Amino acid sequence: MNSLKKALELLDPPVKHFIEYRGQDVLLTLLDPRVPAKVSRLIVKRTVLNVEALNIMVLYAVNELRLKGSHLPLQADTVLIGGKAP
């Protein structure tokens, strides 16, 4: 999850994020206070352990923020999370 936190902090403009552990799963909440817009995703353990699946889930959450009016940068080939599992 540390690589996810770093990736979210590097977005420009920055997005606020909250990570709550719920047993083996993680609740990720992204906020863009400029809009305001908020999205949440419950990420199950097997997704947390799969870098590609985690990246897609986070990209979908960022895309949903954009649909709500956020101006976060996002390209089709954006990779938020690197090659190692968080």
mmCIF file of N, CA, C and O in Angstrom:
data_model
loop_
_atom_site.group_PDB
_atom_site.id
_atom_site.type_symbol
_atom_site.label_atom_id
_atom_site.label_comp_id
_atom_site.label_asym_id
_atom_site.label_seq_id
_atom_site.Cartn_x
_atom_site.Cartn_y
_atom_site.Cartn_z
ATOM 1 N N MET A 1 0.816 -1.191 0.000
ATOM 2 C CA MET A 1 0.000 0.000 0.000
ATOM 3 C C MET A 1 0.863 1.258 0.000
ATOM 4 O O MET A 1 0.372 2.299 -0.388
ATOM 5 N N ASN A 2 2.108 1.142 0.387
ATOM 6 C CA ASN A 2 2.976 2.324 0.388
ATOM 7 C C ASN A 2 3.166 2.873 -1.017
ATOM 8 O O ASN A 2 3.200 4.083 -1.210
ATOM 9 N N SER A 3 3.302 1.988 -2.019
ATOM 10 C CA SER A 3 3.464 2.474 -3.393
ATOM 11 C C SER A 3 2.190 3.158 -3.869
ATOM 12 O O SER A 3 2.250 4.129 -4.616
ATOM 13 N N LEU A 4 1.047 2.694 -3.416
ATOM 14 C CA LEU A 4 -0.221 3.340 -3.758
ATOM 15 C C LEU A 4 -0.286 4.735 -3.140
ATOM 16 O O LEU A 4 -0.643 5.696 -3.813
ATOM 17 N N LYS A 5 0.087 4.846 -1.885
ATOM 18 C CA LYS A 5 0.090 6.157 -1.222
ATOM 19 C C LYS A 5 1.000 7.137 -1.954
ATOM 20 O O LYS A 5 0.623 8.277 -2.206
ATOM 21 N N LYS A 6 2.192 6.693 -2.305
ATOM 22 C CA LYS A 6 3.139 7.564 -3.014
ATOM 23 C C LYS A 6 2.592 7.992 -4.367
ATOM 24 O O LYS A 6 2.713 9.145 -4.766
ATOM 25 N N ALA A 7 1.987 7.048 -5.092
ATOM 26 C CA ALA A 7 1.430 7.357 -6.416
ATOM 27 C C ALA A 7 0.323 8.397 -6.310
ATOM 28 O O ALA A 7 0.249 9.325 -7.109
ATOM 29 N N LEU A 8 -0.537 8.263 -5.317
ATOM 30 C CA LEU A 8 -1.632 9.220 -5.138
ATOM 31 C C LEU A 8 -1.119 10.591 -4.733
ATOM 32 O O LEU A 8 -1.672 11.612 -5.135
ATOM 33 N N GLU A 9 -0.042 10.631 -3.960
ATOM 34 C CA GLU A 9 0.549 11.909 -3.557
ATOM 35 C C GLU A 9 1.202 12.629 -4.730
ATOM 36 O O GLU A 9 1.318 13.843 -4.722
ATOM 37 N N LEU A 10 1.618 11.886 -5.756
ATOM 38 C CA LEU A 10 2.293 12.482 -6.905
ATOM 39 C C LEU A 10 1.335 13.041 -7.949
ATOM 40 O O LEU A 10 1.769 13.754 -8.856
ATOM 41 N N LEU A 11 0.056 12.702 -7.859
ATOM 42 C CA LEU A 11 -0.901 13.252 -8.822
ATOM 43 C C LEU A 11 -0.938 14.768 -8.689
ATOM 44 O O LEU A 11 -0.863 15.313 -7.597
ATOM 45 N N ASP A 12 -1.033 15.448 -9.812
ATOM 46 C CA ASP A 12 -1.055 16.906 -9.817
ATOM 47 C C ASP A 12 -2.248 17.370 -10.634
ATOM 48 O O ASP A 12 -2.257 17.161 -11.836
ATOM 49 N N PRO A 13 -3.279 17.938 -10.084
ATOM 50 C CA PRO A 13 -3.371 18.350 -8.684
ATOM 51 C C PRO A 13 -3.506 17.140 -7.764
ATOM 52 O O PRO A 13 -3.989 16.097 -8.194
ATOM 53 N N PRO A 14 -3.076 17.315 -6.511
ATOM 54 C CA PRO A 14 -3.104 16.172 -5.583
ATOM 55 C C PRO A 14 -4.525 15.763 -5.229
ATOM 56 O O PRO A 14 -5.442 16.559 -5.252
ATOM 57 N N VAL A 15 -4.672 14.503 -4.927
ATOM 58 C CA VAL A 15 -5.947 13.962 -4.471
ATOM 59 C C VAL A 15 -5.751 13.499 -3.036
ATOM 60 O O VAL A 15 -4.728 12.921 -2.699
ATOM 61 N N LYS A 16 -6.708 13.828 -2.193
ATOM 62 C CA LYS A 16 -6.644 13.328 -0.816
ATOM 63 C C LYS A 16 -7.099 11.884 -0.829
ATOM 64 O O LYS A 16 -7.971 11.503 -1.597
ATOM 65 N N HIS A 17 -6.502 11.095 0.035
ATOM 66 C CA HIS A 17 -6.868 9.690 0.081
ATOM 67 C C HIS A 17 -6.854 9.182 1.514
ATOM 68 O O HIS A 17 -6.108 9.688 2.353
ATOM 69 N N PHE A 18 -7.719 8.236 1.761
ATOM 70 C CA PHE A 18 -7.806 7.585 3.063
ATOM 71 C C PHE A 18 -7.813 6.090 2.817
ATOM 72 O O PHE A 18 -8.533 5.603 1.945
ATOM 73 N N ILE A 19 -7.009 5.393 3.577
ATOM 74 C CA ILE A 19 -6.926 3.944 3.464
ATOM 75 C C ILE A 19 -7.299 3.354 4.816
ATOM 76 O O ILE A 19 -6.646 3.642 5.816
ATOM 77 N N GLU A 20 -8.363 2.560 4.823
ATOM 78 C CA GLU A 20 -8.828 1.918 6.047
ATOM 79 C C GLU A 20 -8.712 0.409 5.854
ATOM 80 O O GLU A 20 -9.178 -0.120 4.845
ATOM 81 N N TYR A 21 -8.125 -0.249 6.819
ATOM 82 C CA TYR A 21 -8.010 -1.704 6.750
ATOM 83 C C TYR A 21 -9.238 -2.324 7.394
ATOM 84 O O TYR A 21 -9.624 -1.954 8.493
ATOM 85 N N ARG A 22 -9.853 -3.222 6.683
ATOM 86 C CA ARG A 22 -11.050 -3.925 7.152
ATOM 87 C C ARG A 22 -10.767 -5.419 7.075
ATOM 88 O O ARG A 22 -11.060 -6.051 6.065
ATOM 89 N N GLY A 23 -10.146 -5.905 8.124
ATOM 90 C CA GLY A 23 -9.691 -7.298 8.105
ATOM 91 C C GLY A 23 -8.576 -7.424 7.097
ATOM 92 O O GLY A 23 -7.589 -6.686 7.153
ATOM 93 N N GLN A 24 -8.728 -8.297 6.118
ATOM 94 C CA GLN A 24 -7.718 -8.482 5.079
ATOM 95 C C GLN A 24 -7.973 -7.598 3.871
ATOM 96 O O GLN A 24 -7.166 -7.542 2.956
ATOM 97 N N ASP A 25 -9.089 -6.894 3.869
ATOM 98 C CA ASP A 25 -9.445 -6.020 2.755
ATOM 99 C C ASP A 25 -9.100 -4.573 3.094
ATOM 100 O O ASP A 25 -8.777 -4.245 4.231
ATOM 101 N N VAL A 26 -9.158 -3.711 2.089
ATOM 102 C CA VAL A 26 -8.811 -2.307 2.253
ATOM 103 C C VAL A 26 -9.921 -1.450 1.651
ATOM 104 O O VAL A 26 -10.366 -1.713 0.534
ATOM 105 N N LEU A 27 -10.353 -0.442 2.400
ATOM 106 C CA LEU A 27 -11.295 0.531 1.860
ATOM 107 C C LEU A 27 -10.494 1.765 1.464
ATOM 108 O O LEU A 27 -9.873 2.407 2.304
ATOM 109 N N LEU A 28 -10.482 2.060 0.171
ATOM 110 C CA LEU A 28 -9.762 3.216 -0.359
ATOM 111 C C LEU A 28 -10.787 4.297 -0.688
ATOM 112 O O LEU A 28 -11.746 4.049 -1.414
ATOM 113 N N THR A 29 -10.586 5.492 -0.136
ATOM 114 C CA THR A 29 -11.437 6.632 -0.439
ATOM 115 C C THR A 29 -10.573 7.719 -1.036
ATOM 116 O O THR A 29 -9.530 8.066 -0.479
ATOM 117 N N LEU A 30 -10.991 8.231 -2.194
ATOM 118 C CA LEU A 30 -10.288 9.325 -2.864
ATOM 119 C C LEU A 30 -11.180 10.561 -2.832
ATOM 120 O O LEU A 30 -12.376 10.465 -3.094
ATOM 121 N N LEU A 31 -10.581 11.712 -2.533
ATOM 122 C CA LEU A 31 -11.310 12.971 -2.471
ATOM 123 C C LEU A 31 -10.599 14.022 -3.294
ATOM 124 O O LEU A 31 -9.383 14.151 -3.234
ATOM 125 N N ASP A 32 -11.366 14.770 -4.050
ATOM 126 C CA ASP A 32 -10.836 15.966 -4.704
ATOM 127 C C ASP A 32 -11.591 17.137 -4.090
ATOM 128 O O ASP A 32 -12.724 17.410 -4.461
ATOM 129 N N PRO A 33 -10.979 17.823 -3.117
ATOM 130 C CA PRO A 33 -11.679 18.885 -2.396
ATOM 131 C C PRO A 33 -11.994 20.105 -3.257
ATOM 132 O O PRO A 33 -12.840 20.904 -2.897
ATOM 133 N N ARG A 34 -11.358 20.232 -4.410
ATOM 134 C CA ARG A 34 -11.616 21.389 -5.280
ATOM 135 C C ARG A 34 -12.982 21.305 -5.951
ATOM 136 O O ARG A 34 -13.523 22.315 -6.362
ATOM 137 N N VAL A 35 -13.534 20.093 -6.090
ATOM 138 C CA VAL A 35 -14.774 19.936 -6.858
ATOM 139 C C VAL A 35 -16.012 20.156 -5.995
ATOM 140 O O VAL A 35 -16.854 20.942 -6.429
ATOM 141 N N PRO A 36 -16.318 19.636 -4.895
ATOM 142 C CA PRO A 36 -15.760 18.443 -4.250
ATOM 143 C C PRO A 36 -16.330 17.159 -4.850
ATOM 144 O O PRO A 36 -17.467 17.123 -5.290
ATOM 145 N N ALA A 37 -15.501 16.125 -4.833
ATOM 146 C CA ALA A 37 -15.912 14.815 -5.329
ATOM 147 C C ALA A 37 -15.258 13.745 -4.467
ATOM 148 O O ALA A 37 -14.141 13.925 -3.987
ATOM 149 N N LYS A 38 -15.969 12.647 -4.296
ATOM 150 C CA LYS A 38 -15.484 11.553 -3.446
ATOM 151 C C LYS A 38 -15.877 10.225 -4.070
ATOM 152 O O LYS A 38 -16.997 10.070 -4.562
ATOM 153 N N VAL A 39 -14.945 9.269 -4.056
ATOM 154 C CA VAL A 39 -15.239 7.895 -4.478
ATOM 155 C C VAL A 39 -14.576 6.940 -3.495
ATOM 156 O O VAL A 39 -13.553 7.253 -2.898
ATOM 157 N N SER A 40 -15.167 5.777 -3.349
ATOM 158 C CA SER A 40 -14.625 4.749 -2.455
ATOM 159 C C SER A 40 -14.600 3.416 -3.177
ATOM 160 O O SER A 40 -15.459 3.135 -4.022
ATOM 161 N N ARG A 41 -13.628 2.608 -2.829
ATOM 162 C CA ARG A 41 -13.513 1.255 -3.371
ATOM 163 C C ARG A 41 -13.113 0.321 -2.242
ATOM 164 O O ARG A 41 -12.161 0.597 -1.510
ATOM 165 N N LEU A 42 -13.828 -0.804 -2.114
ATOM 166 C CA LEU A 42 -13.413 -1.859 -1.204
ATOM 167 C C LEU A 42 -12.537 -2.806 -2.018
ATOM 168 O O LEU A 42 -12.990 -3.391 -3.006
ATOM 169 N N ILE A 43 -11.305 -2.911 -1.628
ATOM 170 C CA ILE A 43 -10.334 -3.711 -2.375
ATOM 171 C C ILE A 43 -10.058 -4.984 -1.578
ATOM 172 O O ILE A 43 -9.530 -4.919 -0.470
ATOM 173 N N VAL A 44 -10.417 -6.108 -2.155
ATOM 174 C CA VAL A 44 -10.223 -7.384 -1.477
ATOM 175 C C VAL A 44 -8.751 -7.781 -1.519
ATOM 176 O O VAL A 44 -7.984 -7.313 -2.367
ATOM 177 N N LYS A 45 -8.370 -8.664 -0.614
ATOM 178 C CA LYS A 45 -6.967 -9.043 -0.446
ATOM 179 C C LYS A 45 -6.320 -9.503 -1.751
ATOM 180 O O LYS A 45 -5.210 -9.106 -2.073
ATOM 181 N N ARG A 46 -7.021 -10.331 -2.534
ATOM 182 C CA ARG A 46 -6.405 -10.850 -3.764
ATOM 183 C C ARG A 46 -6.116 -9.731 -4.763
ATOM 184 O O ARG A 46 -5.176 -9.810 -5.537
ATOM 185 N N THR A 47 -6.909 -8.656 -4.753
ATOM 186 C CA THR A 47 -6.642 -7.511 -5.627
ATOM 187 C C THR A 47 -5.466 -6.704 -5.105
ATOM 188 O O THR A 47 -4.645 -6.225 -5.889
ATOM 189 N N VAL A 48 -5.375 -6.550 -3.786
ATOM 190 C CA VAL A 48 -4.245 -5.829 -3.194
ATOM 191 C C VAL A 48 -2.929 -6.505 -3.577
ATOM 192 O O VAL A 48 -1.930 -5.836 -3.827
ATOM 193 N N LEU A 49 -2.938 -7.814 -3.663
ATOM 194 C CA LEU A 49 -1.722 -8.571 -3.979
ATOM 195 C C LEU A 49 -1.407 -8.640 -5.466
ATOM 196 O O LEU A 49 -0.340 -9.080 -5.850
ATOM 197 N N ASN A 50 -2.333 -8.201 -6.317
ATOM 198 C CA ASN A 50 -2.150 -8.243 -7.770
ATOM 199 C C ASN A 50 -1.966 -6.806 -8.273
ATOM 200 O O ASN A 50 -2.926 -6.048 -8.358
ATOM 201 N N VAL A 51 -0.747 -6.450 -8.607
ATOM 202 C CA VAL A 51 -0.414 -5.076 -8.977
ATOM 203 C C VAL A 51 -1.254 -4.579 -10.154
ATOM 204 O O VAL A 51 -1.763 -3.460 -10.130
ATOM 205 N N GLU A 52 -1.410 -5.400 -11.178
ATOM 206 C CA GLU A 52 -2.161 -4.968 -12.354
ATOM 207 C C GLU A 52 -3.630 -4.715 -12.018
ATOM 208 O O GLU A 52 -4.212 -3.715 -12.435
ATOM 209 N N ALA A 53 -4.229 -5.620 -11.258
ATOM 210 C CA ALA A 53 -5.637 -5.455 -10.877
ATOM 211 C C ALA A 53 -5.817 -4.245 -9.968
ATOM 212 O O ALA A 53 -6.784 -3.487 -10.107
ATOM 213 N N LEU A 54 -4.884 -4.038 -9.049
ATOM 214 C CA LEU A 54 -4.948 -2.882 -8.158
ATOM 215 C C LEU A 54 -4.834 -1.586 -8.956
ATOM 216 O O LEU A 54 -5.580 -0.629 -8.729
ATOM 217 N N ASN A 55 -3.927 -1.543 -9.911
ATOM 218 C CA ASN A 55 -3.758 -0.363 -10.753
ATOM 219 C C ASN A 55 -5.049 -0.044 -11.515
ATOM 220 O O ASN A 55 -5.482 1.105 -11.562
ATOM 221 N N ILE A 56 -5.690 -1.059 -12.074
ATOM 222 C CA ILE A 56 -6.936 -0.844 -12.816
ATOM 223 C C ILE A 56 -8.030 -0.324 -11.887
ATOM 224 O O ILE A 56 -8.752 0.611 -12.224
ATOM 225 N N MET A 57 -8.131 -0.908 -10.704
ATOM 226 C CA MET A 57 -9.161 -0.470 -9.766
ATOM 227 C C MET A 57 -8.960 0.995 -9.373
ATOM 228 O O MET A 57 -9.908 1.776 -9.324
ATOM 229 N N VAL A 58 -7.713 1.387 -9.132
ATOM 230 C CA VAL A 58 -7.426 2.772 -8.764
ATOM 231 C C VAL A 58 -7.665 3.705 -9.954
ATOM 232 O O VAL A 58 -8.219 4.797 -9.801
ATOM 233 N N LEU A 59 -7.287 3.267 -11.152
ATOM 234 C CA LEU A 59 -7.560 4.084 -12.340
ATOM 235 C C LEU A 59 -9.054 4.301 -12.535
ATOM 236 O O LEU A 59 -9.487 5.400 -12.884
ATOM 237 N N TYR A 60 -9.851 3.278 -12.309
ATOM 238 C CA TYR A 60 -11.308 3.432 -12.410
ATOM 239 C C TYR A 60 -11.820 4.424 -11.372
ATOM 240 O O TYR A 60 -12.711 5.226 -11.661
ATOM 241 N N ALA A 61 -11.265 4.381 -10.166
ATOM 242 C CA ALA A 61 -11.677 5.319 -9.122
ATOM 243 C C ALA A 61 -11.297 6.754 -9.510
ATOM 244 O O ALA A 61 -12.097 7.682 -9.351
ATOM 245 N N VAL A 62 -10.097 6.940 -10.045
ATOM 246 C CA VAL A 62 -9.666 8.268 -10.498
ATOM 247 C C VAL A 62 -10.548 8.734 -11.653
ATOM 248 O O VAL A 62 -10.972 9.894 -11.703
ATOM 249 N N ASN A 63 -10.874 7.817 -12.555
ATOM 250 C CA ASN A 63 -11.741 8.164 -13.679
ATOM 251 C C ASN A 63 -13.132 8.588 -13.181
ATOM 252 O O ASN A 63 -13.734 9.515 -13.710
ATOM 253 N N GLU A 64 -13.635 7.917 -12.156
ATOM 254 C CA GLU A 64 -14.926 8.302 -11.590
ATOM 255 C C GLU A 64 -14.854 9.700 -10.986
ATOM 256 O O GLU A 64 -15.791 10.484 -11.116
ATOM 257 N N LEU A 65 -13.730 10.029 -10.334
ATOM 258 C CA LEU A 65 -13.538 11.401 -9.828
ATOM 259 C C LEU A 65 -13.601 12.396 -10.978
ATOM 260 O O LEU A 65 -14.202 13.463 -10.858
ATOM 261 N N ARG A 66 -12.988 12.051 -12.101
ATOM 262 C CA ARG A 66 -13.011 12.940 -13.263
ATOM 263 C C ARG A 66 -14.430 13.119 -13.789
ATOM 264 O O ARG A 66 -14.809 14.207 -14.196
ATOM 265 N N LEU A 67 -15.218 12.051 -13.774
ATOM 266 C CA LEU A 67 -16.610 12.166 -14.209
ATOM 267 C C LEU A 67 -17.408 13.100 -13.306
ATOM 268 O O LEU A 67 -18.377 13.703 -13.734
ATOM 269 N N LYS A 68 -16.975 13.206 -12.060
ATOM 270 C CA LYS A 68 -17.652 14.080 -11.096
ATOM 271 C C LYS A 68 -17.107 15.503 -11.134
ATOM 272 O O LYS A 68 -17.479 16.328 -10.316
ATOM 273 N N GLY A 69 -16.182 15.778 -12.065
ATOM 274 C CA GLY A 69 -15.688 17.133 -12.237
ATOM 275 C C GLY A 69 -14.250 17.381 -11.845
ATOM 276 O O GLY A 69 -13.744 18.488 -11.983
ATOM 277 N N SER A 70 -13.564 16.373 -11.362
ATOM 278 C CA SER A 70 -12.164 16.538 -10.980
ATOM 279 C C SER A 70 -11.303 16.746 -12.225
ATOM 280 O O SER A 70 -11.634 16.282 -13.315
ATOM 281 N N HIS A 71 -10.203 17.432 -12.072
ATOM 282 C CA HIS A 71 -9.289 17.677 -13.184
ATOM 283 C C HIS A 71 -7.981 16.914 -13.025
ATOM 284 O O HIS A 71 -6.940 17.342 -13.513
ATOM 285 N N LEU A 72 -8.040 15.773 -12.341
ATOM 286 C CA LEU A 72 -6.848 14.955 -12.190
ATOM 287 C C LEU A 72 -6.367 14.489 -13.553
ATOM 288 O O LEU A 72 -7.175 14.126 -14.403
ATOM 289 N N PRO A 73 -5.055 14.495 -13.774
ATOM 290 C CA PRO A 73 -4.543 14.018 -15.061
ATOM 291 C C PRO A 73 -4.684 12.504 -15.162
ATOM 292 O O PRO A 73 -4.455 11.782 -14.208
ATOM 293 N N LEU A 74 -5.101 12.052 -16.327
ATOM 294 C CA LEU A 74 -5.251 10.626 -16.530
ATOM 295 C C LEU A 74 -5.139 10.324 -18.018
ATOM 296 O O LEU A 74 -5.838 10.910 -18.830
ATOM 297 N N GLN A 75 -4.240 9.425 -18.340
ATOM 298 C CA GLN A 75 -4.070 8.963 -19.710
ATOM 299 C C GLN A 75 -4.449 7.495 -19.765
ATOM 300 O O GLN A 75 -4.442 6.805 -18.753
ATOM 301 N N ALA A 76 -4.745 7.000 -20.927
ATOM 302 C CA ALA A 76 -5.151 5.604 -21.081
ATOM 303 C C ALA A 76 -4.076 4.639 -20.601
ATOM 304 O O ALA A 76 -4.378 3.563 -20.107
ATOM 305 N N ASP A 77 -2.816 5.015 -20.724
ATOM 306 C CA ASP A 77 -1.735 4.119 -20.327
ATOM 307 C C ASP A 77 -1.111 4.485 -18.980
ATOM 308 O O ASP A 77 -0.013 4.065 -18.661
ATOM 309 N N THR A 78 -1.826 5.254 -18.167
ATOM 310 C CA THR A 78 -1.317 5.660 -16.867
ATOM 311 C C THR A 78 -1.079 4.440 -15.984
ATOM 312 O O THR A 78 -1.942 3.566 -15.881
ATOM 313 N N VAL A 79 0.078 4.393 -15.373
ATOM 314 C CA VAL A 79 0.392 3.342 -14.393
ATOM 315 C C VAL A 79 0.665 4.046 -13.083
ATOM 316 O O VAL A 79 1.657 4.763 -12.940
ATOM 317 N N LEU A 80 -0.241 3.892 -12.143
ATOM 318 C CA LEU A 80 -0.077 4.539 -10.846
ATOM 319 C C LEU A 80 0.800 3.722 -9.912
ATOM 320 O O LEU A 80 1.497 4.250 -9.077
ATOM 321 N N ILE A 81 0.730 2.414 -10.056
ATOM 322 C CA ILE A 81 1.426 1.531 -9.141
ATOM 323 C C ILE A 81 2.445 0.732 -9.918
ATOM 324 O O ILE A 81 2.112 0.118 -10.932
ATOM 325 N N GLY A 82 3.689 0.737 -9.452
ATOM 326 C CA GLY A 82 4.779 0.085 -10.170
ATOM 327 C C GLY A 82 4.705 -1.420 -10.187
ATOM 328 O O GLY A 82 3.697 -2.010 -9.825
ATOM 329 N N GLY A 83 5.777 -2.044 -10.583
ATOM 330 C CA GLY A 83 5.807 -3.480 -10.825
ATOM 331 C C GLY A 83 5.775 -4.382 -9.636
ATOM 332 O O GLY A 83 5.555 -5.567 -9.771
ATOM 333 N N LYS A 84 5.993 -3.882 -8.422
ATOM 334 C CA LYS A 84 5.987 -4.749 -7.251
ATOM 335 C C LYS A 84 4.676 -4.599 -6.508
ATOM 336 O O LYS A 84 4.082 -3.538 -6.486
ATOM 337 N N ALA A 85 4.264 -5.667 -5.861
ATOM 338 C CA ALA A 85 3.049 -5.623 -5.047
ATOM 339 C C ALA A 85 3.254 -4.665 -3.881
ATOM 340 O O ALA A 85 4.360 -4.580 -3.345
ATOM 341 N N PRO A 86 2.191 -3.923 -3.494
ATOM 342 C CA PRO A 86 2.318 -2.958 -2.396
ATOM 343 C C PRO A 86 2.573 -3.628 -1.080
ATOM 344 O O PRO A 86 2.314 -4.755 -0.876
#
